[in-house]
Coordinates of C-alpha atoms in Angstrom, one line a residue:
Chain A
M1333 CA 7.5 167.9 70.8
E1334 CA 5.7 170.0 68.2
L1335 CA 2.3 169.8 66.6
S1336 CA 1.6 169.8 62.9
V1337 CA -1.7 170.0 61.2
G1338 CA -1.8 167.9 58.0
A1339 CA -3.6 168.8 54.8
N1340 CA -7.3 168.7 55.0
Q1341 CA -8.3 165.5 53.4
F1342 CA -11.9 166.4 52.7
F1343 CA -13.9 168.6 50.3
W1344 CA -15.3 171.5 52.3
K1345 CA -17.2 174.7 51.2
P1346 CA -14.6 177.5 50.5
E1347 CA -15.8 179.5 53.5
Q1348 CA -15.4 176.6 55.9
W1349 CA -12.0 175.8 54.4
A1350 CA -10.8 179.4 55.0
K1351 CA -12.3 179.4 58.5
L1352 CA -10.1 176.4 59.5
Y1353 CA -6.9 178.3 58.7
D1354 CA -8.1 181.5 60.4
E1355 CA -8.7 179.4 63.5
L1356 CA -5.4 177.6 63.2
A1357 CA -3.6 181.0 63.3
T1358 CA -4.3 181.2 67.0
A1359 CA -4.2 177.4 67.8
P1360 CA -1.3 176.0 69.9
I1361 CA 0.4 174.3 66.9
E1362 CA 3.7 175.0 65.1
R1363 CA 3.1 174.0 61.6
V1364 CA 0.3 173.7 59.0
V1365 CA 0.2 171.8 55.7
L1366 CA -2.5 173.0 53.3
G1367 CA -3.6 172.4 49.7
E1368 CA -5.2 169.5 47.9
L1369 CA -4.2 166.0 48.7
V1370 CA -7.0 163.9 47.4
C1371 CA -8.7 165.1 44.2
S1372 CA -7.5 167.6 41.6
K1373 CA -11.1 168.5 40.8
R1374 CA -11.5 170.1 44.2
L1375 CA -8.7 172.6 44.1
P1376 CA -10.3 175.3 41.8
F1377 CA -13.1 175.8 44.4
Y1378 CA -10.7 177.2 47.1
Q1379 CA -7.4 177.9 45.2
D1380 CA -8.0 181.7 45.2
R1381 CA -8.1 181.6 49.0
M1382 CA -4.8 179.8 49.5
G1383 CA -2.6 182.9 49.3
Q1384 CA -4.6 184.7 52.1
A1385 CA -4.6 181.6 54.3
I1386 CA -0.8 181.2 53.9
S1387 CA -0.2 184.9 54.8
T1388 CA -2.5 184.7 57.8
L1389 CA -0.6 181.6 59.1
V1390 CA 2.9 183.0 58.4
D1391 CA 2.0 186.3 60.1
A1392 CA 0.9 184.3 63.1
G1393 CA 4.3 182.6 63.2
K1394 CA 3.4 179.2 61.9
Q1395 CA 5.5 177.2 59.5
V1396 CA 3.6 176.5 56.3
S1397 CA 3.9 173.9 53.6
V1398 CA 1.7 173.1 50.6
T1399 CA 1.0 169.5 49.8
S1400 CA 1.2 167.8 46.4
L1401 CA -1.7 165.6 45.3
G1402 CA -1.5 162.1 46.7
L1403 CA -1.9 160.4 43.3
I1404 CA -0.8 162.2 40.2
T1405 CA -1.9 160.7 36.9
L1406 CA -3.5 163.1 34.4
K1407 CA -1.7 165.7 32.3
R1408 CA -3.6 168.4 34.1
E1409 CA -2.5 167.0 37.4
R1410 CA 1.1 167.0 36.4
K1411 CA 0.9 170.6 35.3
M1412 CA -0.9 171.6 38.4
S1413 CA 1.8 169.9 40.6
A1414 CA 4.7 171.4 38.7
E1415 CA 3.2 174.9 39.3
L1416 CA 3.1 174.4 43.0
V1417 CA 6.8 175.2 43.1
E1418 CA 6.0 178.8 42.0
M1419 CA 4.1 179.4 45.2
G1420 CA 7.5 179.9 47.0
V1421 CA 6.4 177.8 50.0
D1422 CA 7.8 174.6 51.3
I1423 CA 6.3 171.6 49.4
E1424 CA 5.2 168.4 51.1
V1425 CA 5.6 165.6 48.6
N1426 CA 2.8 163.1 48.8
D1427 CA 3.4 161.4 45.5
L1428 CA 7.0 160.9 44.4
T1429 CA 6.1 162.4 41.0
M1430 CA 6.5 165.8 42.8
L1431 CA 10.2 165.1 43.2
S1432 CA 10.6 165.5 39.4
Y1433 CA 9.3 169.1 39.6
L1434 CA 11.4 170.4 42.5
P1435 CA 14.4 172.5 41.6
E1436 CA 17.6 170.5 42.4
N1437 CA 19.1 171.0 45.8
S1438 CA 16.0 172.6 47.2
A1439 CA 14.7 171.5 50.6
F1440 CA 11.3 169.8 50.9
S1441 CA 9.1 167.8 53.2
V1442 CA 7.6 164.3 52.7
G1443 CA 4.1 163.5 53.7
P1444 CA 2.4 160.4 55.1
L1445 CA 1.4 159.0 51.6
V1446 CA 5.0 158.3 50.6
N1447 CA 6.3 154.8 51.4
V1448 CA 9.1 155.6 53.9
Y1449 CA 9.5 152.2 55.6
N1450 CA 13.2 151.9 56.1
E1451 CA 16.6 153.6 56.7
S1452 CA 17.7 153.4 53.0
T1453 CA 14.6 155.2 51.7
L1454 CA 14.9 157.8 54.4
T1455 CA 18.6 158.3 53.6
W1456 CA 17.8 158.6 49.8
L1457 CA 15.1 161.2 50.4
A1458 CA 17.4 163.2 52.8
G1459 CA 20.1 163.1 50.1
L1460 CA 17.6 164.7 47.7
G1461 CA 16.8 167.5 50.2
A1462 CA 14.1 166.2 52.5
T1463 CA 14.3 168.0 55.8
R1464 CA 11.0 166.7 57.4
I1465 CA 9.2 163.4 56.9
C1466 CA 5.8 162.4 58.2
L1467 CA 5.9 158.6 58.4
P1468 CA 3.2 156.4 56.9
P1469 CA 0.5 155.7 59.6
E1470 CA 1.0 152.0 59.1
L1471 CA 4.4 151.9 60.9
P1472 CA 4.8 150.3 64.3
L1473 CA 6.7 152.0 67.2
A1474 CA 9.7 149.6 66.6
S1475 CA 10.2 151.1 63.0
I1476 CA 9.5 154.6 64.2
R1477 CA 12.3 154.3 66.8
I1478 CA 14.8 153.2 64.2
L1479 CA 13.8 155.7 61.6
T1480 CA 13.9 158.6 64.1
S1481 CA 17.4 157.7 65.1
V1482 CA 18.6 157.6 61.5
A1483 CA 16.8 160.8 60.7
K1484 CA 18.4 162.6 63.6
D1485 CA 21.8 162.0 62.2
L1486 CA 20.7 163.2 58.8
G1487 CA 19.1 166.4 60.2
V1488 CA 15.6 165.3 59.2
A1489 CA 12.7 166.0 61.5
I1490 CA 10.2 163.1 61.9
E1491 CA 6.4 163.4 62.3
V1492 CA 4.0 160.6 63.3
W1493 CA 0.3 160.5 62.6
G1494 CA -1.2 161.6 65.9
F1495 CA -4.9 162.1 65.4
G1496 CA -7.6 161.7 62.8
R1497 CA -9.0 159.3 60.3
M1498 CA -6.1 157.6 58.6
P1499 CA -5.4 157.6 54.8
L1500 CA -5.5 153.8 54.1
A1501 CA -5.6 153.8 50.3
I1502 CA -6.0 155.9 47.2
S1503 CA -7.4 154.9 43.8
G1504 CA -8.1 156.0 40.3
R1505 CA -11.7 155.2 41.0
C1506 CA -14.0 157.6 42.9
Y1507 CA -16.1 155.7 45.4
H1508 CA -18.4 158.6 46.1
A1509 CA -19.2 158.7 42.4
R1510 CA -19.6 154.9 42.2
L1511 CA -22.0 154.9 45.2
N1512 CA -24.1 157.5 43.4
E1513 CA -23.9 155.5 40.1
R1514 CA -21.8 158.2 38.5
T1515 CA -18.4 158.1 36.9
K1516 CA -15.5 160.1 38.3
I1517 CA -15.6 162.5 35.4
N1518 CA -19.3 163.3 36.1
C1519 CA -19.1 163.0 39.9
Q1520 CA -21.1 166.1 40.6
F1521 CA -18.9 166.5 43.7
A1522 CA -20.8 163.9 45.7
C1523 CA -18.0 163.9 48.3
E1524 CA -19.0 167.5 49.4
D1525 CA -21.9 166.0 51.4
D1526 CA -19.5 164.2 53.8
P1527 CA -17.1 166.7 55.3
D1528 CA -15.5 164.0 57.4
G1529 CA -15.9 161.1 54.9
L1530 CA -18.8 158.7 54.5
L1531 CA -18.9 155.7 56.9
V1532 CA -18.5 152.2 55.4
S1533 CA -20.0 149.5 57.7
T1534 CA -19.8 145.7 57.5
L1535 CA -22.7 143.4 56.9
E1536 CA -23.2 143.4 60.7
D1537 CA -23.3 147.2 60.9
Q1538 CA -19.9 147.3 62.4
P1539 CA -18.2 150.7 61.5
F1540 CA -15.1 149.9 59.5
L1541 CA -13.9 152.4 56.8
A1542 CA -14.8 155.7 55.4
I1543 CA -14.8 156.8 51.8
N1544 CA -13.7 160.3 50.6
G1545 CA -13.8 160.4 46.8
V1546 CA -10.8 158.4 45.5
Q1547 CA -9.5 157.9 49.0
T1548 CA -10.3 155.2 51.6
L1549 CA -9.9 156.2 55.2
S1550 CA -10.2 154.3 58.5
D1551 CA -13.5 154.7 60.3
S1552 CA -11.6 155.0 63.5
Y1553 CA -9.7 158.2 64.4
A1554 CA -6.1 157.3 65.0
C1555 CA -5.1 158.7 68.4
V1556 CA -1.7 158.3 70.0
A1557 CA -2.9 159.6 73.4
H1558 CA -1.4 156.6 75.2
Q1559 CA 1.9 156.6 73.3
V1560 CA 3.0 160.2 73.7
E1561 CA 5.8 159.5 76.2
E1562 CA 7.1 156.7 74.1
L1563 CA 7.1 158.8 71.0
I1564 CA 8.9 161.7 72.8
E1565 CA 11.4 159.2 74.1
A1566 CA 11.9 157.8 70.6
G1567 CA 12.8 161.3 69.4
V1568 CA 9.8 162.0 67.3
N1569 CA 9.8 165.7 66.5
A1570 CA 6.1 166.3 65.9
L1571 CA 2.7 164.7 66.0
R1572 CA 0.4 165.2 63.0
L1573 CA -3.2 166.1 63.6
S1574 CA -5.6 165.7 60.7
P1575 CA -8.4 168.3 60.3
Q1576 CA -12.0 167.4 61.0
S1577 CA -15.1 169.5 60.4
S1578 CA -15.9 170.3 64.0
G1579 CA -14.0 170.5 67.3
F1580 CA -10.6 170.6 65.7
S1581 CA -9.3 173.6 67.7
E1582 CA -10.2 171.6 70.8
I1583 CA -8.2 168.6 69.5
C1584 CA -5.1 170.9 69.0
H1585 CA -5.5 172.2 72.6
L1586 CA -5.9 168.7 74.0
F1587 CA -2.8 167.4 72.4
R1588 CA -0.8 170.5 73.5
Q1589 CA -2.0 169.8 77.1
R1590 CA -1.1 166.1 76.7
I1591 CA 2.5 167.0 75.6
E1592 CA 2.9 169.5 78.4
G1593 CA 1.9 166.7 80.8
E1594 CA -1.3 168.5 81.9
I1595 CA -3.6 165.6 81.1
D1596 CA -3.0 161.9 80.7
G1597 CA -3.8 159.6 77.7
A1598 CA -7.2 158.4 79.1
S1599 CA -8.3 161.9 79.7
L1600 CA -7.3 163.0 76.2
A1601 CA -9.1 160.1 74.7
E1602 CA -12.3 160.7 76.7
K1603 CA -12.3 164.4 75.8
A1604 CA -11.6 163.8 72.1
R1605 CA -14.6 161.4 72.0
D1606 CA -16.7 164.0 73.8
L1607 CA -16.7 166.7 71.1
G1608 CA -20.2 166.3 69.9
R1609 CA -19.7 163.5 67.3
E1610 CA -19.7 159.8 67.8
I1611 CA -16.2 158.6 66.9
R1612 CA -14.1 155.5 67.6
L1613 CA -10.4 155.6 68.4
S1614 CA -7.5 153.4 67.4
D1615 CA -3.8 153.1 67.9
G1616 CA -3.2 149.6 66.6
F1617 CA -0.6 150.5 63.9
V1618 CA 1.7 152.3 66.4
S1619 CA 1.2 149.6 69.1
G1620 CA 2.0 146.9 66.4
V1621 CA -1.2 144.8 66.6
F1622 CA -3.6 145.7 63.7
G1623 CA -4.6 149.2 62.7
A1624 CA -8.1 149.3 64.1
A1625 CA -7.0 148.1 67.6
W1626 CA -7.3 150.4 70.5
S1627 CA -5.1 150.1 73.6
G1628 CA -7.4 152.2 75.8
D1629 CA -10.7 151.1 77.4
P1630 CA -12.4 148.8 74.8
L1631 CA -15.8 150.1 75.9
G1632 CA -14.8 153.7 75.2
N1633 CA -15.0 154.8 78.8
D1634 CA -11.6 156.4 78.8
Chain B
M418 CA 7.6 142.1 17.5
V419 CA 5.6 139.5 19.5
M420 CA 4.4 140.9 22.8
E421 CA 6.2 139.3 25.7
I422 CA 4.1 137.1 28.0
V423 CA 5.2 137.4 31.6
C424 CA 3.9 134.5 33.7
P425 CA 3.6 133.8 37.4
A426 CA 5.3 130.9 39.1
G427 CA 4.6 130.2 42.8
T428 CA 6.4 126.9 42.7
P429 CA 9.2 125.2 40.7
A430 CA 6.5 123.0 39.2
S431 CA 4.5 126.0 38.0
L432 CA 7.7 127.5 36.6
R433 CA 8.3 124.4 34.5
A434 CA 4.6 124.3 33.5
A435 CA 4.8 127.9 32.4
V436 CA 8.0 127.4 30.4
K437 CA 6.5 124.4 28.6
A438 CA 3.2 126.2 27.9
G439 CA 5.1 128.9 26.0
A440 CA 5.9 131.7 28.4
H441 CA 8.5 134.1 27.2
T442 CA 9.3 135.2 30.8
V443 CA 8.5 133.8 34.2
Y444 CA 8.4 135.8 37.4
C445 CA 8.8 134.4 40.9
G446 CA 10.0 135.2 44.4
F447 CA 12.0 133.9 47.4
A448 CA 10.1 132.1 50.2
D449 CA 10.0 135.0 52.6
E450 CA 8.5 138.4 53.2
T451 CA 10.6 140.1 50.5
N452 CA 7.9 139.4 47.8
A453 CA 4.3 140.4 47.6
R454 CA 3.0 136.9 47.4
N455 CA 4.3 135.6 50.7
F456 CA 1.9 132.8 51.2
P457 CA 2.4 129.5 53.1
G458 CA 3.8 126.8 50.8
L459 CA 4.6 129.2 47.9
N460 CA 7.8 130.5 46.4
F461 CA 11.4 129.4 46.0
S462 CA 14.3 128.4 48.1
R463 CA 17.7 129.6 46.8
F464 CA 18.4 126.1 45.5
E465 CA 15.1 125.9 43.7
M466 CA 15.6 129.3 42.2
R467 CA 18.9 128.4 40.8
E468 CA 17.5 125.2 39.3
G469 CA 14.4 126.9 38.0
I470 CA 16.4 129.7 36.3
S471 CA 18.7 127.1 34.8
F472 CA 15.7 125.1 33.4
A473 CA 14.1 128.3 32.0
H474 CA 17.3 129.5 30.4
D475 CA 17.8 126.1 28.8
H476 CA 14.4 126.7 27.1
G477 CA 15.2 130.3 26.1
V478 CA 12.9 131.7 28.8
K479 CA 13.8 134.6 31.1
V480 CA 13.2 134.7 34.8
L481 CA 12.5 137.8 36.8
I482 CA 12.6 137.8 40.6
A483 CA 10.1 140.0 42.5
I484 CA 11.6 141.5 45.6
N485 CA 8.8 144.0 45.8
T486 CA 7.8 144.6 49.4
F487 CA 9.1 147.5 51.4
A488 CA 12.1 146.5 53.6
R489 CA 11.4 146.7 57.3
A490 CA 13.4 149.2 59.3
G491 CA 16.2 147.3 61.2
S492 CA 15.9 144.2 58.9
E493 CA 17.0 145.6 55.6
A494 CA 19.7 142.8 55.4
L495 CA 17.0 140.3 54.5
W496 CA 16.0 142.4 51.4
H497 CA 19.6 143.1 50.5
S498 CA 20.5 139.4 50.5
A499 CA 17.5 138.7 48.3
V500 CA 18.9 141.1 45.7
T501 CA 22.4 139.6 46.1
D502 CA 21.1 136.1 45.7
A503 CA 19.0 137.0 42.7
A504 CA 22.1 138.2 41.0
A505 CA 24.0 135.0 42.1
C506 CA 21.2 132.7 40.8
G507 CA 21.4 134.3 37.4
A508 CA 18.1 136.2 37.4
D509 CA 17.5 138.2 34.2
A510 CA 16.1 141.1 36.3
V511 CA 14.8 142.0 39.7
I512 CA 11.4 143.6 40.2
L513 CA 11.7 146.2 43.0
A514 CA 9.4 148.9 44.5
D515 CA 11.2 150.3 47.5
P516 CA 13.4 153.3 46.6
G517 CA 15.9 152.3 49.3
L518 CA 16.2 148.9 47.8
L519 CA 16.5 150.2 44.3
A520 CA 19.4 152.4 45.5
Y521 CA 21.0 149.4 47.1
A522 CA 20.6 147.2 44.0
M523 CA 22.0 150.0 41.8
R524 CA 25.0 150.5 44.0
H525 CA 25.9 146.9 44.7
H526 CA 24.7 145.1 41.6
P527 CA 24.8 147.6 38.8
Q528 CA 24.8 144.9 36.1
L529 CA 21.6 143.3 37.4
R530 CA 18.6 144.7 35.3
R531 CA 16.1 146.5 37.4
H532 CA 12.3 146.6 36.8
L533 CA 10.0 148.9 38.7
S534 CA 7.3 146.9 40.4
V535 CA 3.6 147.7 40.1
Q536 CA 3.9 148.1 43.9
A537 CA 5.7 151.4 43.3
A538 CA 2.5 152.7 41.6
A539 CA 4.4 154.8 39.1
A540 CA 1.3 156.3 37.3
N541 CA 2.7 158.9 34.9
A542 CA 5.7 159.5 32.6
D543 CA 7.4 162.1 34.9
I544 CA 7.8 159.7 37.8
I545 CA 8.8 156.8 35.5
N546 CA 11.5 159.0 34.0
F547 CA 12.6 160.1 37.4
Y548 CA 13.0 156.5 38.5
A549 CA 15.0 155.8 35.4
K550 CA 17.3 158.8 36.1
S551 CA 17.6 157.9 39.8
F552 CA 17.9 154.1 39.6
G553 CA 18.4 153.1 36.0
I554 CA 15.2 151.1 35.7
K555 CA 14.7 149.5 32.3
R556 CA 11.0 148.6 32.7
V557 CA 8.0 149.6 34.7
V558 CA 5.0 147.5 35.5
L559 CA 2.1 150.0 35.3
P560 CA -0.5 150.3 38.1
R561 CA -3.9 148.9 37.3
I562 CA -5.6 152.3 37.6
L563 CA -4.6 153.6 34.2
S564 CA -6.7 153.8 31.0
V565 CA -5.4 152.7 27.6
A566 CA -5.3 156.4 26.6
E567 CA -3.0 157.2 29.5
I568 CA -0.8 154.3 28.7
V569 CA -0.4 155.6 25.2
D570 CA 0.7 159.0 26.7
I571 CA 3.2 157.4 29.0
N572 CA 4.8 155.4 26.2
A573 CA 5.1 158.5 24.1
Q574 CA 7.0 160.2 26.9
T575 CA 9.4 157.6 28.2
E576 CA 12.1 155.3 26.9
V577 CA 11.4 152.9 29.8
E578 CA 9.7 149.7 28.6
T579 CA 6.1 149.2 29.9
E580 CA 4.5 146.0 31.2
V581 CA 0.8 145.8 32.0
F582 CA -1.4 143.3 33.8
V583 CA -3.9 141.6 31.5
F584 CA -5.3 138.7 33.6
G585 CA -5.9 137.6 37.2
G586 CA -6.5 139.5 40.4
L587 CA -7.3 143.1 40.2
C588 CA -6.1 145.7 42.7
V589 CA -8.7 148.5 42.9
M590 CA -6.3 150.8 44.9
A591 CA -3.0 152.2 43.7
E592 CA -0.7 149.3 44.4
G593 CA 1.8 149.6 47.2
R594 CA -0.3 152.5 48.6
C595 CA -3.0 150.5 50.4
S596 CA -3.0 149.5 54.1
L597 CA -6.6 148.2 54.3
S598 CA -5.3 144.7 55.0
S599 CA -3.1 145.7 57.9
Y600 CA -5.8 147.9 59.3
A601 CA -8.0 144.8 59.7
T602 CA -5.4 142.1 60.3
G603 CA -2.0 143.6 61.0
K604 CA -0.6 142.1 57.8
S605 CA -0.2 144.2 54.7
P606 CA 1.2 143.8 51.1
N607 CA 3.8 146.5 51.8
M608 CA 5.2 145.2 55.0
N609 CA 4.5 141.4 54.9
G610 CA 3.8 140.6 51.3
V611 CA 0.2 139.5 52.0
C612 CA -3.2 141.0 51.4
S613 CA -6.4 139.8 53.3
P614 CA -4.4 136.8 54.6
A615 CA -6.1 133.3 54.8
S616 CA -4.9 133.1 58.4
H617 CA -7.5 135.8 59.3
V618 CA -10.4 134.4 57.3
E619 CA -13.3 132.7 59.1
Y620 CA -16.6 131.3 57.7
S621 CA -19.7 130.9 59.8
E622 CA -23.2 129.8 59.1
S623 CA -26.4 131.2 60.6
N624 CA -30.0 131.2 59.4
G625 CA -29.1 129.4 56.2
M626 CA -26.6 132.1 55.3
L627 CA -22.8 131.7 55.1
D628 CA -20.8 134.7 56.4
A629 CA -17.2 135.3 55.5
R630 CA -15.1 137.4 57.9
L631 CA -11.7 138.9 57.6
G632 CA -10.1 139.9 60.9
G633 CA -13.5 139.6 62.4
Y634 CA -15.2 142.0 59.9
A635 CA -18.2 140.4 58.1
I636 CA -17.7 141.3 54.5
H637 CA -19.4 138.6 52.5
R638 CA -22.7 136.8 52.9
V639 CA -24.2 134.2 50.6
G640 CA -27.0 131.6 50.7
R641 CA -26.2 128.0 51.5
G642 CA -24.9 126.3 48.4
E643 CA -23.9 129.5 46.6
P644 CA -20.3 129.9 45.8
A645 CA -18.6 132.0 48.5
P646 CA -15.9 134.3 47.1
Y647 CA -12.7 134.7 49.0
P648 CA -13.1 137.7 51.4
T649 CA -10.6 140.1 49.9
L650 CA -11.2 143.5 51.6
C651 CA -11.6 145.7 48.6
K652 CA -14.1 143.3 47.0
G653 CA -16.2 142.9 50.1
C654 CA -19.9 143.8 50.5
F655 CA -20.5 146.8 52.7
S656 CA -23.0 149.5 53.6
A657 CA -22.4 153.1 52.9
G658 CA -25.0 155.9 52.9
N659 CA -28.3 154.0 52.6
K660 CA -26.9 151.4 50.2
T661 CA -25.5 148.0 50.6
G662 CA -23.2 146.5 48.0
Y663 CA -19.7 146.3 46.6
V664 CA -18.6 149.8 47.6
F665 CA -15.1 149.4 46.1
E666 CA -15.3 146.7 43.5
D667 CA -17.4 143.7 42.6
P668 CA -15.8 140.3 43.2
V669 CA -14.4 140.2 39.7
S670 CA -11.0 139.6 38.3
L671 CA -9.2 141.3 35.4
N672 CA -9.4 140.0 31.8
A673 CA -8.0 142.5 29.3
E674 CA -7.7 139.8 26.5
E675 CA -9.8 141.9 24.2
L676 CA -7.6 144.9 24.6
I677 CA -4.4 143.2 23.6
P678 CA -4.3 144.8 20.1
Q679 CA -4.9 148.2 21.6
L680 CA -2.2 147.7 24.2
Q681 CA 0.3 146.7 21.6
K682 CA -0.5 149.8 19.6
S683 CA -0.1 151.8 22.7
G684 CA 3.6 150.7 22.9
V685 CA 3.3 148.2 25.7
I686 CA 6.1 145.6 25.5
A687 CA 5.0 142.9 27.9
L688 CA 1.7 141.5 29.2
K689 CA 1.7 140.2 32.7
I690 CA -0.5 137.5 34.2
E691 CA -1.2 137.7 37.9
G692 CA -1.4 134.5 40.0
R693 CA 1.7 133.1 41.7
Q694 CA -0.7 131.5 44.2
R695 CA -2.5 129.6 41.4
S696 CA -2.0 125.9 40.4
R697 CA 0.4 124.9 37.7
S698 CA -2.5 123.7 35.5
Y699 CA -4.2 127.1 35.7
V700 CA -0.9 128.8 34.9
A701 CA -0.3 126.5 31.9
Q702 CA -3.8 127.0 30.5
V703 CA -3.6 130.8 30.9
V704 CA -0.2 131.0 29.4
R705 CA -1.1 128.8 26.4
N706 CA -4.1 131.0 25.6
F707 CA -2.2 134.3 25.9
R708 CA 0.6 133.0 23.9
A709 CA -1.8 131.9 21.2
A710 CA -3.3 135.4 21.3
V711 CA -0.1 137.3 20.9
D712 CA 1.2 134.9 18.2
A713 CA -2.0 135.4 16.2
L714 CA -1.7 139.1 16.6
D715 CA 1.8 139.1 15.4
A716 CA 0.9 136.9 12.4
G717 CA -1.9 139.3 11.5
K718 CA -4.6 136.7 12.2
P719 CA -7.8 137.3 14.2
M720 CA -7.4 136.9 17.9
P721 CA -9.0 133.8 19.5
Q722 CA -11.9 135.3 21.6
G723 CA -13.1 134.4 25.0
L724 CA -10.8 131.6 25.7
L725 CA -10.2 132.5 29.3
A726 CA -13.6 133.4 30.6
S727 CA -14.1 130.2 32.6
L728 CA -10.8 130.7 34.4
S729 CA -11.7 134.0 35.8
E730 CA -12.3 134.3 39.6
G731 CA -16.0 133.9 40.5
Q732 CA -16.7 133.6 36.7
A733 CA -16.9 137.4 36.4
A734 CA -14.3 139.5 34.6
T735 CA -13.7 143.1 34.0
T736 CA -11.4 145.1 31.8
G737 CA -10.7 147.3 34.8
A738 CA -9.4 150.8 34.5
Y739 CA -8.2 150.3 30.9
K740 CA -11.7 151.6 30.0
K741 CA -12.1 155.0 31.5
T742 CA -15.7 154.5 32.7
W743 CA -14.4 152.1 35.4
R744 CA -13.5 155.2 37.4

């Protein structure tokens, strides 16, 4: 089983953005998706560094894709998305609008924000040229098994969300701007202050969600530590790891060790929690309960 | 041309009420997880659907069947049979969101008119035209995240008819792209046709305050005697940063009545009312008011103002994303 690194969901300083990809060049992962997934206003800040990051990763033997935006509405966003094709790199479609810009019969990847819930949709995408699909984080193992089996026959590789705060929703409204009593157009890049998203708690101070501009994420970090064997057995080709602002190289190493059978699920979970930030883990979508559920030790002692 | 009023019907009684109140078109769904209002006690058996369509057609009213959840892997036959039965019942169109199901409908029932559901969140002309080319869709229900100016642009760049929501519940997120509900409860609009399901709601009282929980998460608190809004996740009260409040959206519902003239100028064909879970008297009242509004507009008369304010959820209404400052 391979490891893929998904597009960074957050708005980081350009130096920090570039540093991530320098580090990933030597990380034990096979594939990297980069580019802007969440907000078109962020891209100009690091766009000029993308070429270098891609070269560094390709030179290091990594497969590289560039993501489309997750929600394309404005004229500017449509133009920006159409221009992605000119980069000459594999495109990861995260809004179906991107399909209308791809040259016919060209291969592409599909990201976790596209609703691939069943065999027919998977088959339709494969017919258009999809060669790799990262399934939506919402899918239970039962669906993953069926889709992986269909994908195998179609020559499509399947990825499953393996680690990181999950993309639960995307909107036209910017919640960081709203929280700061600004409009999206005059957001003043409030999301920049929260390089892993801003925690949203319930009225009883229970951590629940995280906001990231127009995106809503889970508070908990999805972690398939306990399902690695089942996912391998199901024929999943890669686990997707989502970048976080610190300790991400360690996460990549831990998952590599887990796949190689060097550590068990409980050990991975414990070490992932022990990277200097207080985080909560979940695997309830894969296990088929509810997204925030965790099949490990409920007290977090694993 | 008079704008088409597209009305919800959760039951055969509501369908008849909507038809009698002046609906041009009624939309409804089968009583299973193939539609996005899969609530206990709602929706139509095959027999009721056939009868309902017959009643509507006798009154010159069209019926659209929403089959707008995403088919579950391994169980696609349930969604396929919904499309087949919609055709057999004489539906005027099916409202679909799942590309796999659109492909099925086009292949097996090419004569059955296809509308693209709001759950597909097709938010620009390029993707709408792509759906038209791929699946022959004739109409798109636009997501509730677009401004009127953007709707004008879309209509200028597509031949596909556009339908927009004007009244009722308001999704804050791009529709069909939200799994907040399944994160908290295991049940989602995409997979199960439910959002923030009543089966996972609990109310409890302490220190004179009433808390509402969804899936165990406390997301509303009101004083005793105050009206307690239904705990829909995206309209809950939360803390973020050092603030507590409605992080995503206030407990409001959509009322774009005042924008009807602008929407007509923008090229929108049909106005959609949300609320298949609502009572038939509610449906009848909303339909009558919207019908009066579009008839007045068509006759060049002033629009009746503010008729619907008292029907809005929690008595607070918004024009939503149609005004750009909402973002």
